[in-house]
Each structure stands twice: as structure tokens, then as C-alpha cells.
Coordinates of C-alpha atoms and ligand atoms in Angstrom, one line a residue:
M1 CA 55.4 95.9 55.2
R2 CA 53.2 93.3 56.9
L3 CA 52.0 94.7 60.2
S4 CA 52.3 91.2 61.8
K5 CA 56.0 91.5 61.3
M6 CA 56.5 95.2 62.2
H7 CA 57.9 96.2 65.5
L8 CA 54.9 98.2 66.6
K9 CA 53.6 98.8 70.1
T10 CA 50.8 101.3 70.4
L11 CA 49.7 102.5 73.9
R12 CA 46.3 103.0 75.4
E13 CA 47.6 105.3 78.1
V14 CA 50.3 107.9 77.9
P15 CA 52.3 109.4 80.8
N16 CA 50.8 112.5 82.4
E17 CA 53.7 114.7 81.3
A18 CA 52.5 114.4 77.7
E19 CA 50.3 117.5 77.5
I20 CA 50.1 118.4 73.8
A21 CA 48.7 116.5 70.9
S22 CA 51.9 115.8 69.1
H23 CA 53.6 114.5 72.1
I24 CA 50.6 112.3 73.2
L25 CA 50.0 110.9 69.7
L26 CA 53.7 110.2 68.8
V27 CA 54.1 108.3 72.0
R28 CA 50.7 106.5 71.8
S29 CA 51.2 105.4 68.3
G30 CA 54.5 104.0 69.3
M31 CA 56.5 106.2 66.9
I32 CA 58.8 107.6 69.5
R33 CA 60.1 106.2 72.8
K34 CA 61.4 108.2 75.8
L35 CA 64.7 107.2 77.3
V36 CA 65.1 110.0 79.9
S37 CA 63.8 113.6 80.1
G38 CA 64.3 115.3 76.7
V39 CA 65.8 112.2 75.1
Y40 CA 63.8 110.1 72.6
G41 CA 64.4 107.2 70.3
F42 CA 62.5 106.6 67.1
M43 CA 60.6 103.4 66.3
P44 CA 60.1 102.2 62.7
L45 CA 57.2 104.4 61.8
G46 CA 58.4 107.5 63.6
W47 CA 61.9 107.1 62.0
K48 CA 60.3 106.7 58.5
A49 CA 58.4 109.9 59.0
A50 CA 61.5 111.7 60.2
R51 CA 63.4 110.4 57.2
K52 CA 60.7 111.8 54.9
I53 CA 61.2 115.2 56.4
E54 CA 65.0 114.9 56.1
N55 CA 64.7 113.9 52.5
I56 CA 62.5 116.9 51.6
I57 CA 65.1 119.1 53.3
R58 CA 67.9 117.4 51.5
E59 CA 66.3 117.7 48.1
E60 CA 65.6 121.4 48.5
M61 CA 69.0 122.1 50.0
D62 CA 70.7 120.3 47.1
N63 CA 68.6 122.2 44.6
A64 CA 69.6 125.5 46.2
G65 CA 73.3 124.6 45.7
G66 CA 74.0 123.2 49.2
Q67 CA 76.6 120.4 49.6
E68 CA 75.9 117.8 52.3
I69 CA 78.7 116.8 54.7
H70 CA 78.6 115.2 58.1
M71 CA 80.5 116.5 61.1
S72 CA 80.9 114.9 64.5
A73 CA 78.7 115.8 67.4
I74 CA 81.8 116.0 69.7
Q75 CA 83.6 119.3 69.5
P76 CA 86.8 120.4 71.3
A77 CA 86.5 123.3 73.7
E78 CA 89.4 125.2 72.2
I79 CA 87.4 126.0 69.1
W80 CA 84.6 127.4 71.2
Q81 CA 87.1 129.4 73.3
E82 CA 88.3 131.0 70.0
S83 CA 84.9 132.2 69.1
G84 CA 84.2 133.3 72.6
R85 CA 81.2 131.1 73.0
W86 CA 82.6 128.5 75.5
Y87 CA 81.5 130.9 78.2
A88 CA 78.7 132.8 76.4
Y89 CA 76.7 129.7 75.7
G90 CA 76.1 128.9 79.3
P91 CA 74.7 125.7 80.9
E92 CA 72.8 124.7 77.8
L93 CA 76.2 123.7 76.3
W94 CA 76.6 120.0 77.1
R95 CA 80.2 119.8 78.3
L96 CA 82.3 116.7 78.9
K97 CA 85.9 115.7 79.5
D98 CA 88.0 112.9 78.0
R99 CA 90.0 110.6 80.1
N100 CA 92.9 113.0 80.1
G101 CA 90.8 115.9 81.4
R102 CA 90.6 117.7 78.1
D103 CA 87.3 119.7 77.6
F104 CA 84.8 118.9 74.9
C105 CA 81.2 119.7 74.2
L106 CA 78.4 118.0 72.4
G107 CA 77.5 120.4 69.6
P108 CA 74.4 122.4 70.0
T109 CA 75.1 124.0 66.6
H110 CA 78.2 124.0 64.4
E111 CA 79.3 127.5 63.4
E112 CA 82.7 127.0 64.9
I113 CA 83.3 123.7 63.2
F114 CA 82.2 124.9 59.7
T115 CA 84.2 128.1 60.1
D116 CA 87.2 125.9 60.9
I117 CA 86.7 123.9 57.7
V118 CA 86.7 127.0 55.5
R119 CA 89.6 128.7 57.2
T120 CA 91.6 125.6 56.5
D121 CA 90.3 124.8 53.0
V122 CA 89.4 128.1 51.4
S123 CA 92.0 130.7 50.5
S124 CA 90.8 132.4 47.3
Y125 CA 87.8 134.3 46.2
R126 CA 87.5 131.7 43.4
Q127 CA 86.3 129.2 45.9
L128 CA 83.4 131.4 47.0
P129 CA 80.4 131.4 47.3
M130 CA 80.0 128.0 49.0
N131 CA 77.1 126.4 51.0
L132 CA 77.8 123.4 53.2
Y133 CA 75.1 121.7 55.2
Q134 CA 74.5 118.6 57.3
I135 CA 71.6 116.7 58.9
Q136 CA 72.9 115.7 62.3
T137 CA 72.2 115.1 66.0
K138 CA 72.4 118.2 68.2
Y139 CA 72.6 118.4 72.0
R140 CA 71.3 121.2 74.2
D141 CA 70.9 120.7 78.0
E142 CA 67.7 122.6 78.0
A143 CA 66.5 124.0 81.3
R144 CA 63.0 122.7 80.7
P145 CA 62.8 119.9 78.1
R146 CA 59.2 119.4 77.4
F147 CA 56.5 118.6 74.8
G148 CA 58.3 115.5 73.5
L149 CA 60.3 116.2 70.3
M150 CA 59.4 119.9 70.5
R151 CA 62.0 120.9 73.1
S152 CA 64.3 118.0 73.7
R153 CA 67.9 117.7 74.8
E154 CA 68.9 115.5 71.9
F155 CA 67.4 116.4 68.5
I156 CA 68.1 116.3 64.8
M157 CA 68.8 119.5 63.0
K158 CA 69.7 120.5 59.5
D159 CA 72.3 123.2 59.7
A160 CA 73.7 125.0 56.7
Y161 CA 76.4 127.6 56.5
S162 CA 77.0 130.0 53.6
F163 CA 80.3 131.6 52.8
D164 CA 80.6 134.6 50.5
A165 CA 83.2 137.2 49.5
D166 CA 81.0 140.2 50.4
F167 CA 77.7 141.3 51.9
E168 CA 75.9 141.4 48.6
G169 CA 76.8 137.8 48.1
L170 CA 75.5 137.0 51.6
D171 CA 72.2 138.7 50.8
K172 CA 71.8 136.5 47.8
S173 CA 72.7 133.3 49.7
Y174 CA 70.4 134.3 52.5
N175 CA 67.5 134.9 50.1
E176 CA 68.1 131.5 48.4
M177 CA 67.9 129.8 51.8
Y178 CA 64.8 131.7 52.7
D179 CA 63.1 130.6 49.5
A180 CA 64.3 127.0 50.0
Y181 CA 62.8 127.1 53.6
E182 CA 59.4 128.3 52.2
R183 CA 59.4 125.3 49.8
I184 CA 60.5 122.9 52.5
F185 CA 57.7 123.9 55.0
T186 CA 55.1 124.0 52.2
R187 CA 56.0 120.5 51.1
C188 CA 55.7 119.4 54.8
A189 CA 52.2 120.8 54.6
L190 CA 52.8 123.2 57.5
D191 CA 50.8 126.4 57.9
F192 CA 53.7 128.7 58.7
R193 CA 54.9 132.2 58.6
P194 CA 58.4 133.7 58.2
V195 CA 58.9 136.5 60.8
E196 CA 61.7 138.8 61.7
A197 CA 63.6 137.5 64.6
D198 CA 66.2 138.3 67.2
T199 CA 69.7 136.8 66.6
G200 CA 70.2 135.4 70.2
A201 CA 73.4 133.6 71.1
I202 CA 74.2 132.8 67.5
G203 CA 75.0 136.5 66.8
G204 CA 74.9 138.4 63.6
S205 CA 72.6 141.1 62.1
N206 CA 69.4 140.0 60.3
S207 CA 67.4 136.9 61.0
H208 CA 64.1 135.3 60.2
E209 CA 62.3 132.6 62.1
F210 CA 59.9 130.2 60.3
T211 CA 57.0 129.7 62.7
A212 CA 54.4 127.0 62.3
I213 CA 51.2 128.5 63.6
S214 CA 49.9 126.6 66.7
E215 CA 48.3 127.5 70.0
V216 CA 50.8 125.3 71.9
G217 CA 53.9 126.9 70.3
E218 CA 56.4 128.6 72.5
S219 CA 57.0 131.5 70.1
E220 CA 54.8 134.5 70.1
I221 CA 54.7 136.6 67.0
A222 CA 53.3 140.0 66.3
Y223 CA 51.9 140.7 62.8
C224 CA 50.0 143.4 61.0
E225 CA 47.0 142.6 58.7
N226 CA 47.4 146.0 57.0
C227 CA 51.0 145.8 56.0
D228 CA 53.6 142.9 55.9
M229 CA 55.2 143.6 59.3
A230 CA 55.7 140.2 61.1
A231 CA 58.2 139.6 63.8
T232 CA 58.7 137.6 67.0
V233 CA 57.5 139.6 70.0
E234 CA 61.1 139.7 71.3
R235 CA 62.2 141.4 68.1
A236 CA 59.2 143.6 67.2
E237 CA 59.9 147.2 67.6
C238 CA 57.5 149.1 69.8
I239 CA 56.5 152.7 69.0
D240 CA 56.9 155.2 71.9
A241 CA 53.7 156.8 73.0
K242 CA 53.4 160.4 71.9
P243 CA 53.8 162.8 74.8
E244 CA 51.1 165.3 75.7
N245 CA 52.0 169.0 75.6
E246 CA 52.5 169.4 79.3
E247 CA 54.5 171.7 81.5
M248 CA 56.8 170.1 84.0
L249 CA 55.3 170.4 87.5
T250 CA 57.1 170.5 90.8
L251 CA 58.6 167.2 92.0
E252 CA 56.8 166.0 95.2
K253 CA 57.2 163.1 97.6
V254 CA 53.8 161.6 98.5
S255 CA 52.9 159.0 101.1
T256 CA 51.6 155.8 99.4
P257 CA 51.4 153.3 102.3
G258 CA 51.5 149.6 101.3
T259 CA 51.3 150.3 97.5
K260 CA 54.0 147.8 96.4
T261 CA 52.6 147.2 92.9
I262 CA 51.8 149.5 89.9
E263 CA 48.1 148.6 90.3
A264 CA 48.1 149.6 94.0
V265 CA 49.8 152.9 93.6
A266 CA 47.7 153.9 90.5
D267 CA 44.6 153.0 92.5
Y268 CA 45.7 154.9 95.6
L269 CA 46.7 158.0 93.7
K270 CA 43.7 157.7 91.3
I271 CA 45.9 157.9 88.2
D272 CA 46.1 155.7 85.1
K273 CA 48.9 153.1 85.1
N274 CA 50.4 154.8 82.1
R275 CA 51.2 157.8 84.3
T276 CA 53.6 155.6 86.4
I277 CA 57.1 154.2 86.0
K278 CA 57.6 150.5 86.7
A279 CA 61.0 149.3 88.0
L280 CA 62.5 145.8 87.4
L281 CA 65.6 144.8 89.2
F282 CA 68.3 142.5 87.9
V283 CA 71.8 141.3 88.7
T284 CA 74.4 140.1 86.2
Y285 CA 77.3 137.7 87.0
D286 CA 80.8 137.4 85.6
N287 CA 82.8 134.4 84.5
E288 CA 83.5 133.3 88.0
G289 CA 79.9 133.6 89.1
D290 CA 80.4 136.8 91.2
V291 CA 78.1 139.7 90.9
D292 CA 79.2 141.9 87.9
S293 CA 76.6 144.6 88.2
Y294 CA 73.1 145.5 89.3
V295 CA 70.6 146.7 86.8
A296 CA 67.5 148.7 87.3
A297 CA 65.2 148.8 84.2
F298 CA 62.4 151.3 83.9
V299 CA 59.3 151.1 81.6
R300 CA 55.9 152.9 81.7
G301 CA 53.7 151.3 84.3
D302 CA 51.3 149.6 81.9
R303 CA 54.1 148.2 79.7
T304 CA 55.8 144.8 79.9
L305 CA 59.6 144.7 79.9
N306 CA 61.0 142.8 77.0
M307 CA 63.8 140.6 78.4
V308 CA 65.5 140.0 75.0
K309 CA 65.7 143.7 74.3
L310 CA 67.1 144.4 77.7
I311 CA 69.7 141.6 77.3
N312 CA 70.7 143.0 73.9
A313 CA 70.9 146.6 75.4
L314 CA 73.2 145.3 78.2
D315 CA 75.2 143.1 75.8
V316 CA 75.5 140.3 78.3
P317 CA 75.1 136.5 77.7
E318 CA 71.5 135.4 78.5
H319 CA 72.5 133.0 81.2
T320 CA 74.4 135.6 83.2
I321 CA 71.4 137.8 84.2
E322 CA 68.6 137.1 86.7
F323 CA 66.1 138.9 88.9
A324 CA 67.9 140.5 91.8
D325 CA 67.2 139.8 95.4
E326 CA 65.6 143.1 96.4
E327 CA 67.0 143.3 99.8
E328 CA 70.6 142.5 98.7
M329 CA 70.4 144.9 95.8
G330 CA 68.8 147.6 98.1
Y331 CA 71.8 147.4 100.4
E332 CA 74.2 147.9 97.4
T333 CA 72.2 150.5 95.4
G334 CA 69.6 152.2 97.6
C335 CA 66.6 150.7 95.8
V336 CA 63.6 149.6 97.9
G337 CA 61.5 146.7 96.8
G338 CA 58.1 147.8 95.7
F339 CA 59.1 151.5 95.9
T340 CA 62.0 151.7 93.5
G341 CA 62.3 154.7 91.3
P342 CA 65.1 156.0 89.0
M343 CA 66.3 158.8 91.3
G344 CA 69.1 158.5 93.7
L345 CA 70.3 155.0 92.8
T346 CA 74.0 154.4 93.1
N347 CA 76.3 151.6 92.0
C348 CA 73.8 150.3 89.4
K349 CA 73.2 150.5 85.7
I350 CA 70.0 152.4 84.9
V351 CA 68.2 151.3 81.7
V352 CA 65.4 153.6 80.7
D353 CA 62.8 152.8 78.1
S354 CA 63.0 155.4 75.3
E355 CA 59.3 156.3 75.8
L356 CA 59.9 157.6 79.3
V357 CA 62.3 160.3 78.1
Q358 CA 59.5 162.3 76.5
L359 CA 56.7 161.7 78.9
K360 CA 56.1 164.3 81.6
N361 CA 55.0 164.3 85.3
L362 CA 55.0 160.6 86.0
C363 CA 54.9 158.8 89.3
A364 CA 57.8 156.7 90.4
G365 CA 59.0 155.0 93.5
A366 CA 60.8 157.2 96.0
N367 CA 63.3 154.5 97.0
E368 CA 61.8 154.8 100.5
K369 CA 59.3 152.4 102.0
D370 CA 55.7 153.6 101.6
Y371 CA 56.6 156.7 99.5
H372 CA 56.4 157.6 95.8
M373 CA 57.5 160.7 93.9
I374 CA 55.1 162.5 91.6
N375 CA 55.8 164.8 88.7
V376 CA 59.0 162.9 87.8
N377 CA 60.6 164.1 84.6
Y378 CA 63.5 162.7 82.6
G379 CA 66.5 165.0 82.4
R380 CA 65.5 167.2 85.2
D381 CA 65.0 164.5 87.9
Y382 CA 66.9 161.5 86.6
E383 CA 69.0 160.1 83.8
G384 CA 69.7 156.7 82.4
D385 CA 73.0 154.9 81.4
I386 CA 71.2 153.3 78.5
I387 CA 68.1 154.7 76.8
T388 CA 66.5 152.4 74.3
D389 CA 63.3 150.5 73.4
I390 CA 63.0 147.7 76.1
K391 CA 59.2 147.3 76.0
T392 CA 57.1 144.5 74.4
L393 CA 54.8 145.2 71.5
R394 CA 51.3 144.1 72.8
E395 CA 48.3 143.0 70.8
G396 CA 46.5 146.2 69.7
D397 CA 49.6 148.5 69.9
P398 CA 50.3 150.5 66.8
C399 CA 52.3 148.6 64.1
P400 CA 55.8 150.0 64.0
E401 CA 55.6 150.2 60.2
C402 CA 52.1 151.5 59.4
G403 CA 50.5 152.4 62.7
K404 CA 47.5 150.1 62.5
P405 CA 46.8 147.8 65.6
V406 CA 48.9 144.7 65.5
K407 CA 47.8 141.1 66.2
H408 CA 49.5 138.3 68.1
A409 CA 49.7 134.6 67.3
R410 CA 51.5 131.7 68.8
G411 CA 53.7 129.3 66.9
I412 CA 56.4 126.7 66.8
E413 CA 59.8 127.8 65.6
V414 CA 60.7 125.2 63.1
G415 CA 63.6 127.0 61.4
Q416 CA 65.7 130.1 61.6
V417 CA 68.0 131.8 59.2
F418 CA 70.7 134.3 60.2
K419 CA 73.1 136.7 58.5
L420 CA 76.2 136.2 60.6
G421 CA 78.4 138.6 58.7
T422 CA 82.0 138.3 59.8
K423 CA 81.5 137.5 63.5
Y424 CA 83.0 134.0 63.3
S425 CA 85.4 134.6 60.4
E426 CA 87.0 137.5 62.2
S427 CA 87.2 135.9 65.6
M428 CA 88.5 132.6 64.1
G429 CA 90.5 134.0 61.2
A430 CA 88.7 132.6 58.2
M431 CA 90.1 134.8 55.4
Y432 CA 90.2 134.7 51.6
K433 CA 92.4 136.6 49.1
D434 CA 90.8 138.8 46.4
E435 CA 92.1 139.2 42.8
N436 CA 94.8 141.6 44.1
Q437 CA 95.9 139.1 46.8
K438 CA 94.4 141.3 49.5
D439 CA 92.9 139.5 52.6
H440 CA 89.3 139.8 53.6
P441 CA 87.1 137.9 56.2
I442 CA 84.7 135.5 54.6
V443 CA 81.0 136.7 55.0
M444 CA 78.8 134.0 56.6
G445 CA 75.2 133.1 57.0
C446 CA 73.7 130.1 58.9
Y447 CA 70.5 128.3 58.5
G448 CA 68.8 125.8 60.9
I449 CA 65.8 123.6 60.7
G450 CA 64.7 121.4 63.6
V451 CA 63.9 118.1 61.8
T452 CA 62.4 116.4 64.8
R453 CA 60.6 119.5 65.9
T454 CA 59.2 119.9 62.4
L455 CA 57.9 116.3 62.7
A456 CA 56.1 117.3 65.9
A457 CA 54.8 120.5 64.3
V458 CA 53.3 118.5 61.5
V459 CA 51.4 116.2 63.9
E460 CA 50.4 119.2 65.9
Q461 CA 48.7 120.7 62.8
H462 CA 47.4 117.4 61.4
H463 CA 45.5 115.3 63.8
D464 CA 42.1 114.7 65.3
D465 CA 40.8 113.0 68.5
N466 CA 41.5 109.5 67.0
G467 CA 45.1 110.1 66.0
I468 CA 47.5 111.5 63.5
I469 CA 46.5 112.5 60.0
W470 CA 49.8 112.4 58.1
P471 CA 50.1 114.7 55.0
M472 CA 51.1 112.3 52.2
A473 CA 54.6 113.9 51.8
V474 CA 55.7 113.0 55.3
A475 CA 53.6 109.9 56.0
P476 CA 55.6 106.9 57.0
Y477 CA 53.5 104.8 54.6
H478 CA 51.0 106.0 52.0
V479 CA 48.4 103.2 52.2
I480 CA 47.2 100.8 54.9
I481 CA 45.3 97.7 53.8
T482 CA 43.1 96.5 56.6
L483 CA 42.5 92.8 56.2
V484 CA 39.4 92.1 58.2
K485 CA 39.8 88.3 58.4
P486 CA 43.3 87.1 57.7
N487 CA 42.0 83.4 57.9
D488 CA 39.6 84.0 55.1
E489 CA 41.3 82.7 52.0
I490 CA 39.7 85.0 49.5
Q491 CA 40.1 88.1 51.7
A492 CA 43.8 87.2 52.1
L493 CA 44.3 86.7 48.4
V494 CA 42.6 90.0 47.5
A495 CA 44.6 91.9 50.1
D496 CA 47.9 90.3 48.8
K497 CA 47.0 91.3 45.3
I498 CA 46.4 95.0 46.3
Y499 CA 49.5 94.9 48.4
D500 CA 51.8 93.6 45.6
T501 CA 50.3 95.8 42.9
L502 CA 50.7 99.0 44.9
I503 CA 54.3 98.1 45.9
K504 CA 55.1 97.5 42.2
A505 CA 53.7 101.0 41.5
G506 CA 56.1 102.5 44.0
V507 CA 53.5 103.0 46.7
E508 CA 54.6 102.5 50.3
V509 CA 52.1 100.1 51.9
I510 CA 51.3 98.5 55.2
L511 CA 49.2 95.3 55.2
D512 CA 47.4 94.9 58.5
D513 CA 47.4 91.1 58.6
R514 CA 47.4 90.8 62.4
K515 CA 45.0 88.4 64.0
E516 CA 43.2 91.2 65.8
R517 CA 39.6 92.2 66.0
P518 CA 38.5 94.6 63.1
G519 CA 37.7 97.3 65.7
V520 CA 41.3 97.2 67.0
K521 CA 42.7 97.4 63.5
F522 CA 40.5 100.4 62.5
K523 CA 41.5 102.2 65.8
D524 CA 45.2 101.6 65.1
A525 CA 44.8 102.7 61.5
D526 CA 43.3 106.0 62.7
L527 CA 46.0 106.4 65.4
L528 CA 48.8 105.7 63.0
G529 CA 47.4 108.2 60.5
I530 CA 48.2 106.5 57.2
P531 CA 46.6 108.8 54.5
V532 CA 44.7 106.0 52.6
R533 CA 43.0 103.0 54.0
I534 CA 41.7 100.1 51.9
T535 CA 39.6 97.7 53.8
V536 CA 39.3 94.1 52.5
G537 CA 36.3 92.4 54.1
K538 CA 33.3 90.3 53.3
L539 CA 32.6 91.9 49.9
A540 CA 36.0 90.7 48.7
V541 CA 34.3 87.7 47.1
E542 CA 32.5 90.2 44.9
D543 CA 35.7 92.0 44.1
I544 CA 34.6 95.0 46.3
V545 CA 36.7 96.7 48.9
E546 CA 36.3 99.9 51.0
Y547 CA 38.4 103.0 50.2
K548 CA 38.8 105.8 52.7
L549 CA 41.0 108.8 53.2
R550 CA 42.2 109.3 56.8
R551 CA 41.4 113.1 56.5
E552 CA 37.8 112.5 55.4
D553 CA 34.9 110.8 57.1
D554 CA 33.4 109.3 53.9
K555 CA 34.1 105.7 52.8
I556 CA 33.2 104.3 49.5
E557 CA 32.9 100.8 48.1
V558 CA 34.8 100.3 44.9
S559 CA 36.2 97.5 42.8
V560 CA 39.7 96.2 43.7
D561 CA 41.1 97.8 40.5
E562 CA 39.5 101.1 41.2
A563 CA 40.8 101.2 44.8
I564 CA 44.3 100.5 43.4
S565 CA 44.1 103.2 40.7
K566 CA 42.7 105.7 43.2
A567 CA 45.4 105.0 45.6
I568 CA 48.2 105.3 43.0
K569 CA 46.8 108.6 41.8
I570 CA 46.4 110.3 45.1
V571 CA 49.9 109.2 46.2
S572 CA 51.5 110.4 43.0
D573 CA 49.6 113.7 43.2
E574 CA 50.4 114.5 46.8
K575 CA 53.7 112.8 47.8
Ligands
ATP1 P1 64.4 127.9 70.7 O1 64.2 129.4 70.7 O2 63.1 127.2 70.5 O3 65.1 127.4 71.9 P2 66.6 128.3 69.1 O4 66.3 129.6 68.5 O5 67.6 128.3 70.2 O6 65.3 127.6 69.5 P3 68.2 127.6 66.8 O7 69.5 127.8 67.4 O8 67.7 128.6 65.9 O9 67.1 127.3 68.0 O10 68.2 126.1 66.2 C1 67.6 125.9 64.9 C2 66.4 125.0 65.0 O11 66.6 123.9 65.8 C3 65.2 125.7 65.6 O12 64.6 126.5 64.7 C4 64.4 124.6 66.1 O13 63.6 124.1 65.0 C5 65.4 123.5 66.4 N1 65.6 123.4 67.9 C6 66.3 124.2 68.7 N2 66.2 123.8 69.9 C7 65.6 122.6 69.9 C8 65.2 121.7 70.9 N3 65.6 121.8 72.2 N4 64.5 120.6 70.6 C9 64.1 120.4 69.3 N5 64.4 121.2 68.3 C10 65.1 122.3 68.6
MG2 MG1 66.1 130.0 66.7

């Protein structure tokens, strides 16, 4: 492609909202174009890079036995009502009506649609296992679209679904997809880590998230350097502190004026925060938006409540729970903001972190302004409706598998795999007949990759101050020829020769033949991040050009033939 003919508009300035490198660079290099918040279009170079990622995914999915299909983005509400997710998905589901008032949504994911295909088309064990996938546009009306392609409202996803006769088959399908994901992200040159994950609104039992390591990522993972434990922080199990061998002391009410926080009360009573009980107050809503129940959750004072674990314990859709208004909840349940404890609450679900059950003589709010209770003990003084692990595994806490201190890292979730089991096949009636004509639900798995988010993650991991540094496998073009003086006949001839030869060799080449100053061309070449740059300048008369890799500082002067053969070699080695 001749750059003089390419639709390319690079920008000097980017909007303030672009905070992270991938967002800034993809916009500055003119690869993506914002339409409205969370909705982006792709310009020629950006689209080529996205297609490279798609093709890597496609190759690996096909090799793993997947069959590509393409379903519509528009989905009828009825099918979501069947699975129960029309309501459970909440406001992220982009709903719309047709002219007759019939409800539809724009698919955020396609479990229902794929389950519908197999329940219609599959009837016998002979047709299983099967893996169907698509690379298609998804819609999620995200509460906070941000970071460009990272969290957008319209994005491209590869979603695959496996269908097996039994759970052993599912394990095999799941492992095949897991291995394919490792190959895909390796080929995309990502530094990533598969970690155990929560199953969220998709449902099912097991799940792994593939996380590209990055400071700007929205996922936080906990991992152990001593063993192979690695999980999202939401998922990571947290070991209960071991109780001291203590006698229960007499329960006492003490005056603690103005101590509305754990810090304040611990300071006032001169005790460690780990000798206190922290209360967090929530309200859940029903289908109609009316209050369903109040929830008081209790963890040790120095702990952080893990919202995902709490939501799982309560078994409510994520969008139906929020922090309660203390005054309103106090009126209904007897809690007192800043002084809430687990004793004497009425009309509310009490969720107690498992650790508190063993610990003795703690301090908790007295449900009375300016008072706390001391020597509070589970069983004797209060009980919970739900007792489970609802705390967050912090950096330095003991590893749930080997006990050594865990580490934390941030990352970008680029893909996730789930063992769905029979959740959808049972609710939607996707059955098959075995050898004896007996009916069984099909056992399912689902596997997603954010294509456009992966593109952003690649840029996030491969850039410098001057621009993108595309890894060869996903680069929109392999080589850029910078023609310093397009009017110079010899230079133009040499550049054309290199261009034609490389194209014949299957290399994807841009020829920067624009009538711009050399400085502008070099700046743009760096910004666009094409892996190999061949500069054709004054020395072209002597058959000499400059060869440079975007990822390295060094440039070398070589003969035209040598530049061509070096470029062909590196492209075939790395693409
Ligand atoms: P997140 O937790 O980041 O919201 P998710 O767990 O809801 O993502 P999945 O339902 O697992 O996402 O979707 C599969 C993949 O689609 C994700 O791993 C991610 O790469 C991509 N993805 C999800 N939401 C978005 C989005 N808003 N913008 C871009 N890509 C997304
Ligand atoms: Mg996910």
C-alpha cells in the first residue's frame, strides 16, 4: 500500500479522556475512531491489526476442532426469558423493541442462541461432541465505558460453545480450549497468565480467566510464587485466621463517643483492628424494583469485604444489590450507621464471614449511637443466616494452597473459559438420546475472547513514548519503506524495487511516498509501529539503504538486496 493513497489521519492531540497508552496511541495513530462513548470504528490500519488477531484465533479454533458459524446480534427476548437471564442480566443488556412492540436485545453473549441451535439440531449421542464458534460484534451497555477498546459498549468477541454427552467429555473440551487459548495469546505476543475465576452472570462451575499482565488492567489477580495457585482476587479463597486459645469473657457495652469507623474505635479502645467486627449494609431489590431484603455483612475489622463472594452467597443478580441508606435501613432493622453490630438486628439477612465464628471476644457496634459491645462471641451472642468466606485475599496473606504469602498483580482480562454444565441445556431443554434411547441434558462449556480488547492489550504491552511497537504476528503491515525524497528519481526507483520484491515474497508493505518532510515520516513510522523500517535516502545512488527494527534503537546501512533478504527472513520467522 502506498501511504499517499491510504486513508490515514494521525493526530497530534488526543482527547483528555484517553488516559492509558493503548487508548491514546490507537486514537493518535488514526487506527480507531470514536463515534460516541464506548463505540469505536476501525480505520484501515486498526482494522488490519484486528483481522490479524481474528485470524490467529480462527486458525487455533479450527485446529482445535471448532466450526465457525455466524449468528445475528439481534436476539428475541423470549429466549432470554427461557434461560432466566432477561431479568438477571440487568441494565447491561441492551434492550430494544421492534415496531410491533416485541422485545429484543443486542447480544452481549450467545449462550441462549447456541443452546437453541443444538436443541433443534442435535438429538443423538452420535452427534456429540461438537464445538461451534463465531467471531462477532457484541453489545453491553457498560455503566462505565472507558479506556477505548478496553471496555467499550460495542466490541468484537470470539465466542465458542462446546457440547458433550457427559462431564468427562466437557473436561476434555475445556482443556482443549484452554490449550488453544494459551497458543492464541502466545502468538499475539502477550505476557499473560491463566487464573481461576468466578463464573459471574454466565453461570456454571469452573472457570479460568486469561489475564494479560498490565498495571492499567481492571482485573486484580492473586498468585503464589511457591506453588501454582493463581486466581482473580474475587475468586481466591481466603484462609480464616487461627483463633487464639481464649476463654469467652463477659459481654459488655462500652461508651465509644464519635467512633464511627473501625480505625476510630480501635484507637479509642486501644485494640488492634483485627479484634473488631466491621459491618457493611446492603439492600437488594426484586423484579419490580421494590426492596427485597436488607443485608448486614460482617467481616473482621482489618479485612475487606469481597463483593463477588457476598453476591454468590446471597445468590442474587449483581445489579439487584447496592449499599443501603443507613437511616432507612436502621428504621427497618435496628442498625445504627457507624455503630452497627450483629446483635439484635431484625428483618435483615445476616451474613457472617467464616473467620468470625472461631474468633473470641471481639468488639462490635452496639446498634446504639456512640456505643460498642466488647467480648462479642459467635454462638453465644449472635448468629448468622449465612456463614461463609466473604473476605478478600490480600497481598501477603497466606496462600490458600500452601500457606506462603501471596502476591498481587493487575491485568487485562482478554479471555475467559467456563464449564457451564447443564445450566442452559436444562433450562432450555437441549437433550440428546443415548444408545438406549434415554434422554440426557447436553453438557456445555463456553469460551470467550475479546478480540478488540486483545488488540488494546497488545498495544498496552508493546509501545514506547513514540508510539506502538507491533509484534510481527499482529502488525497491520510488516515493513514500512520510508522514501525520503519522492521527487528524486533514483530514490523512487530503489523504493519501488524494494516494494515490489517484498510484495512478491508475501511481505505486507507500506511505501511512505507522501510529499512530507522526512522528520514527519519518521515520526509517523514510529507512531504506527510497523516492525521493520527501510529508509531509502541519499545513499540510494550507491545501492545503500537504512534498515531498522521498530523495537530496537540501532539502524544499519546495508545494500538493497541485503535489506530485502533481512526483511523477508524476519517476517517469515516471526509472523
Ligand atoms: P469484564 O469482567 O471485563 O466486564 P466479562 O467477564 O464480563 O468482562 P465475558 O463475559 O467473560 O466478559 O466476555 C468474554 C471476553 O469479552 C472478555 O474476556 C473480554 O476480553 C471481552 N469483553 C467483555 N466485556 C468487554 C467490553 N465491555 N469491551 C471489550 N471487551 C470486552
Ligand atoms: Mg469474563
